[in-house]
Amino acid sequence: MKFSEIVDRMGELATDNSLSIAPVQNPEITGVAAVDEAKLGHLSYIEGARFAALVSQTHASALILPRDKTLQSQAEERGIAWIATPEPRLLFAQAIALFYQPYRPQPEVHPTAVIHPTAKVGNDVYIGPHAVIQQDVEIGHGAIIHPNVVIYPDAKIGERTILHANCTIHERTRIGADCVIHSGAVIGAEGFGFVPTPTGWLKMEQSGYTVLEDGVEVGCNSAIDRPAVGETRIGSRTVIDNLVQIGHGCKIGSNCAIAGQSGLAGGVKVGNRVILAGQSGVSNQVKIGDGAMASAKSGIHHDVAPGEIVSGMPAVPHKLYLKVSAIYNRLPEMYQSFKQLQRQMGKK
């Protein structure tokens, strides 16, 4: 499609663009690519002045730029069409959707699917080969159940939700509308509840519920556990990466992001808009306030205040962590100074 057509489809987000300066500079755009891999016909983006050098190196035909006159001038000098926006990455994400849409099967029920007579299946639903839907399950309109999905009794799946191949939805699970559960994920399995006794571990039955509110996305091979009582709840529009463990009874707020290999022990409470970077670990019953952030490999053993940024193992405020890291790098030098001082003291 023409660059001008992309500008039109983006609406108000793309009103600041090179067509107002050079209307004849209207290349044919055939796809999207990273700026350092883009070729003629590609649309790409520059996130900020930090990547300014790439404007003079890229082979892209069009760029999404920050509102930076210098970058825009550089693009014009090279004959590259541009759109300027306060959030280039966001606009680029929307541009990708103009060229790619994920596979979406047409509504049907495959003859090899096993559906219990008591299950309630909405309109325009796709159920793929060898899917198993057990008694009293409810599936909303427009849902997509890919091959080999297993849905245990008394689970509810909201409208337009997508369950990818080989994920498992256990009993007492409630999944809202417009959710995406990726392959291998397990939602609502028994939490890790065992009570020590003189003769060994007594299994505490997990009779609670697992609730995913609308718009939640769960990555491949992640697990969200069912509690003994009450519920494990994931707030609306929260996104969870691959290989994440969320323990029984956790309460996660809305619009959170939890990156891969993170683990939350039982009873953790996470506010809204919280970000946990990769391999973060959160101890039992810890509370994390709204808008807090944890950098990669943080070990969170104590409550985190709203808006606070923490790092390290155990996690401390990020500014303190940076100071400690700077000292850590100087430990060999400091140790030599200490040994020298010891020798001097020993001579006196």
Short mmCIF file of N, CA and C in Angstrom, two decimals, residues 216-293:
data_model
loop_
_atom_site.label_atom_id
_atom_site.label_comp_id
_atom_site.label_asym_id
_atom_site.label_seq_id
_atom_site.Cartn_x
_atom_site.Cartn_y
_atom_site.Cartn_z
N VAL A 216 -6.83 -10.55 29.52
CA VAL A 216 -5.58 -11.09 30.07
C VAL A 216 -4.91 -11.97 29.02
N GLU A 217 -3.58 -11.90 28.93
CA GLU A 217 -2.82 -12.78 28.04
C GLU A 217 -1.79 -13.55 28.86
N VAL A 218 -1.74 -14.87 28.65
CA VAL A 218 -0.85 -15.75 29.40
C VAL A 218 0.04 -16.49 28.42
N GLY A 219 1.37 -16.42 28.62
CA GLY A 219 2.32 -17.00 27.70
C GLY A 219 2.46 -18.51 27.82
N CYS A 220 3.24 -19.07 26.90
CA CYS A 220 3.43 -20.52 26.81
C CYS A 220 4.04 -21.08 28.11
N ASN A 221 3.51 -22.23 28.51
CA ASN A 221 4.05 -23.00 29.64
C ASN A 221 4.07 -22.22 30.96
N SER A 222 3.20 -21.27 31.10
CA SER A 222 3.02 -20.60 32.38
C SER A 222 1.93 -21.32 33.17
N ALA A 223 1.96 -21.12 34.50
CA ALA A 223 1.00 -21.79 35.38
C ALA A 223 0.40 -20.79 36.35
N ILE A 224 -0.92 -20.80 36.47
CA ILE A 224 -1.63 -19.96 37.44
C ILE A 224 -2.46 -20.91 38.30
N ASP A 225 -2.13 -20.97 39.59
CA ASP A 225 -2.67 -22.03 40.46
C ASP A 225 -3.97 -21.64 41.15
N ARG A 226 -4.75 -22.67 41.45
CA ARG A 226 -6.00 -22.55 42.19
C ARG A 226 -5.71 -22.62 43.68
N PRO A 227 -6.39 -21.80 44.51
CA PRO A 227 -6.11 -21.82 45.95
C PRO A 227 -6.98 -22.81 46.71
N ALA A 228 -6.62 -23.00 47.99
CA ALA A 228 -7.42 -23.89 48.84
C ALA A 228 -8.82 -23.31 49.04
N VAL A 229 -8.90 -22.02 49.32
CA VAL A 229 -10.18 -21.32 49.46
C VAL A 229 -10.03 -19.95 48.80
N GLY A 230 -11.15 -19.31 48.53
CA GLY A 230 -11.09 -17.98 47.91
C GLY A 230 -10.72 -18.10 46.44
N GLU A 231 -9.91 -17.16 45.96
CA GLU A 231 -9.59 -17.16 44.54
C GLU A 231 -8.19 -16.63 44.26
N THR A 232 -7.63 -17.10 43.17
CA THR A 232 -6.48 -16.47 42.54
C THR A 232 -7.06 -15.59 41.44
N ARG A 233 -6.65 -14.32 41.39
CA ARG A 233 -7.27 -13.40 40.43
C ARG A 233 -6.21 -12.62 39.67
N ILE A 234 -6.39 -12.56 38.35
CA ILE A 234 -5.52 -11.77 37.47
C ILE A 234 -6.36 -10.65 36.89
N GLY A 235 -5.95 -9.40 37.12
CA GLY A 235 -6.73 -8.24 36.71
C GLY A 235 -6.76 -8.03 35.21
N SER A 236 -7.69 -7.23 34.77
CA SER A 236 -7.92 -7.02 33.34
C SER A 236 -6.69 -6.43 32.64
N ARG A 237 -6.47 -6.92 31.45
CA ARG A 237 -5.42 -6.43 30.53
C ARG A 237 -4.00 -6.65 31.06
N THR A 238 -3.85 -7.49 32.04
CA THR A 238 -2.50 -7.88 32.50
C THR A 238 -1.91 -8.88 31.52
N VAL A 239 -0.61 -8.76 31.26
CA VAL A 239 0.06 -9.65 30.32
C VAL A 239 1.15 -10.43 31.06
N ILE A 240 1.17 -11.73 30.82
CA ILE A 240 2.07 -12.64 31.51
C ILE A 240 2.88 -13.39 30.45
N ASP A 241 4.19 -13.35 30.59
CA ASP A 241 5.10 -13.94 29.61
C ASP A 241 5.15 -15.47 29.74
N ASN A 242 6.02 -16.08 28.95
CA ASN A 242 6.23 -17.53 29.03
C ASN A 242 6.91 -17.92 30.34
N LEU A 243 6.64 -19.15 30.78
CA LEU A 243 7.36 -19.75 31.91
C LEU A 243 7.25 -18.94 33.20
N VAL A 244 6.07 -18.46 33.48
CA VAL A 244 5.80 -17.71 34.71
C VAL A 244 4.97 -18.58 35.64
N GLN A 245 5.31 -18.58 36.93
CA GLN A 245 4.54 -19.30 37.94
C GLN A 245 3.84 -18.30 38.85
N ILE A 246 2.52 -18.40 38.93
CA ILE A 246 1.74 -17.56 39.85
C ILE A 246 1.05 -18.49 40.84
N GLY A 247 1.44 -18.39 42.11
CA GLY A 247 0.99 -19.30 43.14
C GLY A 247 -0.46 -19.08 43.55
N HIS A 248 -0.94 -20.04 44.34
CA HIS A 248 -2.34 -20.01 44.78
C HIS A 248 -2.63 -18.78 45.63
N GLY A 249 -3.80 -18.19 45.38
CA GLY A 249 -4.27 -17.08 46.20
C GLY A 249 -3.65 -15.74 45.85
N CYS A 250 -2.86 -15.67 44.78
CA CYS A 250 -2.30 -14.36 44.37
C CYS A 250 -3.40 -13.46 43.83
N LYS A 251 -3.23 -12.17 44.04
CA LYS A 251 -4.14 -11.17 43.47
C LYS A 251 -3.28 -10.19 42.66
N ILE A 252 -3.43 -10.24 41.35
CA ILE A 252 -2.65 -9.38 40.46
C ILE A 252 -3.59 -8.31 39.90
N GLY A 253 -3.18 -7.06 39.94
CA GLY A 253 -4.02 -5.97 39.47
C GLY A 253 -4.12 -5.91 37.96
N SER A 254 -4.68 -4.82 37.46
CA SER A 254 -4.87 -4.65 36.02
C SER A 254 -3.65 -3.97 35.38
N ASN A 255 -3.48 -4.22 34.09
CA ASN A 255 -2.43 -3.60 33.28
C ASN A 255 -1.02 -3.86 33.82
N CYS A 256 -0.82 -5.01 34.44
CA CYS A 256 0.51 -5.39 34.89
C CYS A 256 1.23 -6.15 33.76
N ALA A 257 2.56 -6.22 33.87
CA ALA A 257 3.36 -7.01 32.93
C ALA A 257 4.35 -7.84 33.74
N ILE A 258 4.31 -9.16 33.56
CA ILE A 258 5.18 -10.07 34.30
C ILE A 258 6.00 -10.85 33.28
N ALA A 259 7.31 -10.63 33.26
CA ALA A 259 8.18 -11.20 32.24
C ALA A 259 8.60 -12.62 32.58
N GLY A 260 9.19 -13.28 31.59
CA GLY A 260 9.49 -14.71 31.63
C GLY A 260 10.33 -15.16 32.82
N GLN A 261 10.00 -16.36 33.28
CA GLN A 261 10.69 -17.05 34.37
C GLN A 261 10.53 -16.37 35.72
N SER A 262 9.57 -15.48 35.82
CA SER A 262 9.26 -14.90 37.13
C SER A 262 8.39 -15.88 37.92
N GLY A 263 8.47 -15.78 39.25
CA GLY A 263 7.68 -16.66 40.10
C GLY A 263 7.10 -15.91 41.28
N LEU A 264 5.81 -16.09 41.52
CA LEU A 264 5.14 -15.47 42.66
C LEU A 264 4.65 -16.56 43.59
N ALA A 265 5.10 -16.53 44.85
CA ALA A 265 4.65 -17.50 45.83
C ALA A 265 3.20 -17.22 46.22
N GLY A 266 2.63 -18.09 47.02
CA GLY A 266 1.23 -17.97 47.36
C GLY A 266 0.88 -16.68 48.10
N GLY A 267 -0.31 -16.16 47.82
CA GLY A 267 -0.84 -15.03 48.57
C GLY A 267 -0.23 -13.68 48.25
N VAL A 268 0.55 -13.58 47.20
CA VAL A 268 1.14 -12.29 46.82
C VAL A 268 0.05 -11.37 46.29
N LYS A 269 0.14 -10.09 46.67
CA LYS A 269 -0.82 -9.09 46.19
C LYS A 269 -0.06 -8.03 45.40
N VAL A 270 -0.43 -7.88 44.14
CA VAL A 270 0.24 -6.95 43.23
C VAL A 270 -0.78 -5.90 42.79
N GLY A 271 -0.40 -4.64 42.87
CA GLY A 271 -1.30 -3.55 42.48
C GLY A 271 -1.45 -3.43 40.97
N ASN A 272 -1.96 -2.31 40.53
CA ASN A 272 -2.16 -2.05 39.10
C ASN A 272 -0.88 -1.49 38.48
N ARG A 273 -0.69 -1.77 37.20
CA ARG A 273 0.40 -1.20 36.39
C ARG A 273 1.79 -1.56 36.94
N VAL A 274 1.92 -2.69 37.55
CA VAL A 274 3.20 -3.16 38.08
C VAL A 274 3.97 -3.90 36.99
N ILE A 275 5.29 -3.73 36.95
CA ILE A 275 6.14 -4.43 36.00
C ILE A 275 7.15 -5.28 36.78
N LEU A 276 7.16 -6.57 36.50
CA LEU A 276 8.15 -7.48 37.07
C LEU A 276 9.00 -7.99 35.91
N ALA A 277 10.27 -7.61 35.86
CA ALA A 277 11.14 -8.04 34.78
C ALA A 277 11.53 -9.50 34.94
N GLY A 278 12.23 -10.04 33.95
CA GLY A 278 12.51 -11.46 33.87
C GLY A 278 13.20 -12.02 35.10
N GLN A 279 12.78 -13.22 35.50
CA GLN A 279 13.34 -13.97 36.62
C GLN A 279 13.17 -13.27 37.97
N SER A 280 12.19 -12.40 38.07
CA SER A 280 11.85 -11.83 39.37
C SER A 280 11.22 -12.91 40.24
N GLY A 281 11.52 -12.87 41.54
CA GLY A 281 10.91 -13.80 42.48
C GLY A 281 10.27 -13.03 43.62
N VAL A 282 9.05 -13.41 43.98
CA VAL A 282 8.31 -12.70 45.03
C VAL A 282 7.92 -13.69 46.11
N SER A 283 8.29 -13.39 47.35
CA SER A 283 8.04 -14.29 48.48
C SER A 283 6.57 -14.30 48.89
N ASN A 284 6.23 -15.29 49.66
CA ASN A 284 4.88 -15.50 50.15
C ASN A 284 4.31 -14.27 50.85
N GLN A 285 3.08 -13.91 50.48
CA GLN A 285 2.29 -12.86 51.14
C GLN A 285 2.82 -11.43 50.93
N VAL A 286 3.82 -11.24 50.10
CA VAL A 286 4.35 -9.89 49.85
C VAL A 286 3.32 -9.04 49.11
N LYS A 287 3.32 -7.74 49.42
CA LYS A 287 2.44 -6.78 48.74
C LYS A 287 3.29 -5.82 47.92
N ILE A 288 2.89 -5.63 46.66
CA ILE A 288 3.59 -4.72 45.75
C ILE A 288 2.60 -3.65 45.31
N GLY A 289 2.94 -2.38 45.55
CA GLY A 289 2.01 -1.29 45.31
C GLY A 289 1.86 -0.91 43.85
N ASP A 290 0.84 -0.13 43.56
CA ASP A 290 0.55 0.34 42.21
C ASP A 290 1.78 1.00 41.57
N GLY A 291 2.03 0.68 40.31
CA GLY A 291 3.06 1.36 39.55
C GLY A 291 4.48 1.01 39.93
N ALA A 292 4.68 0.02 40.81
CA ALA A 292 6.04 -0.38 41.19
C ALA A 292 6.69 -1.16 40.05
N MET A 293 8.02 -1.22 40.09
CA MET A 293 8.78 -1.95 39.08
C MET A 293 9.90 -2.73 39.75
#
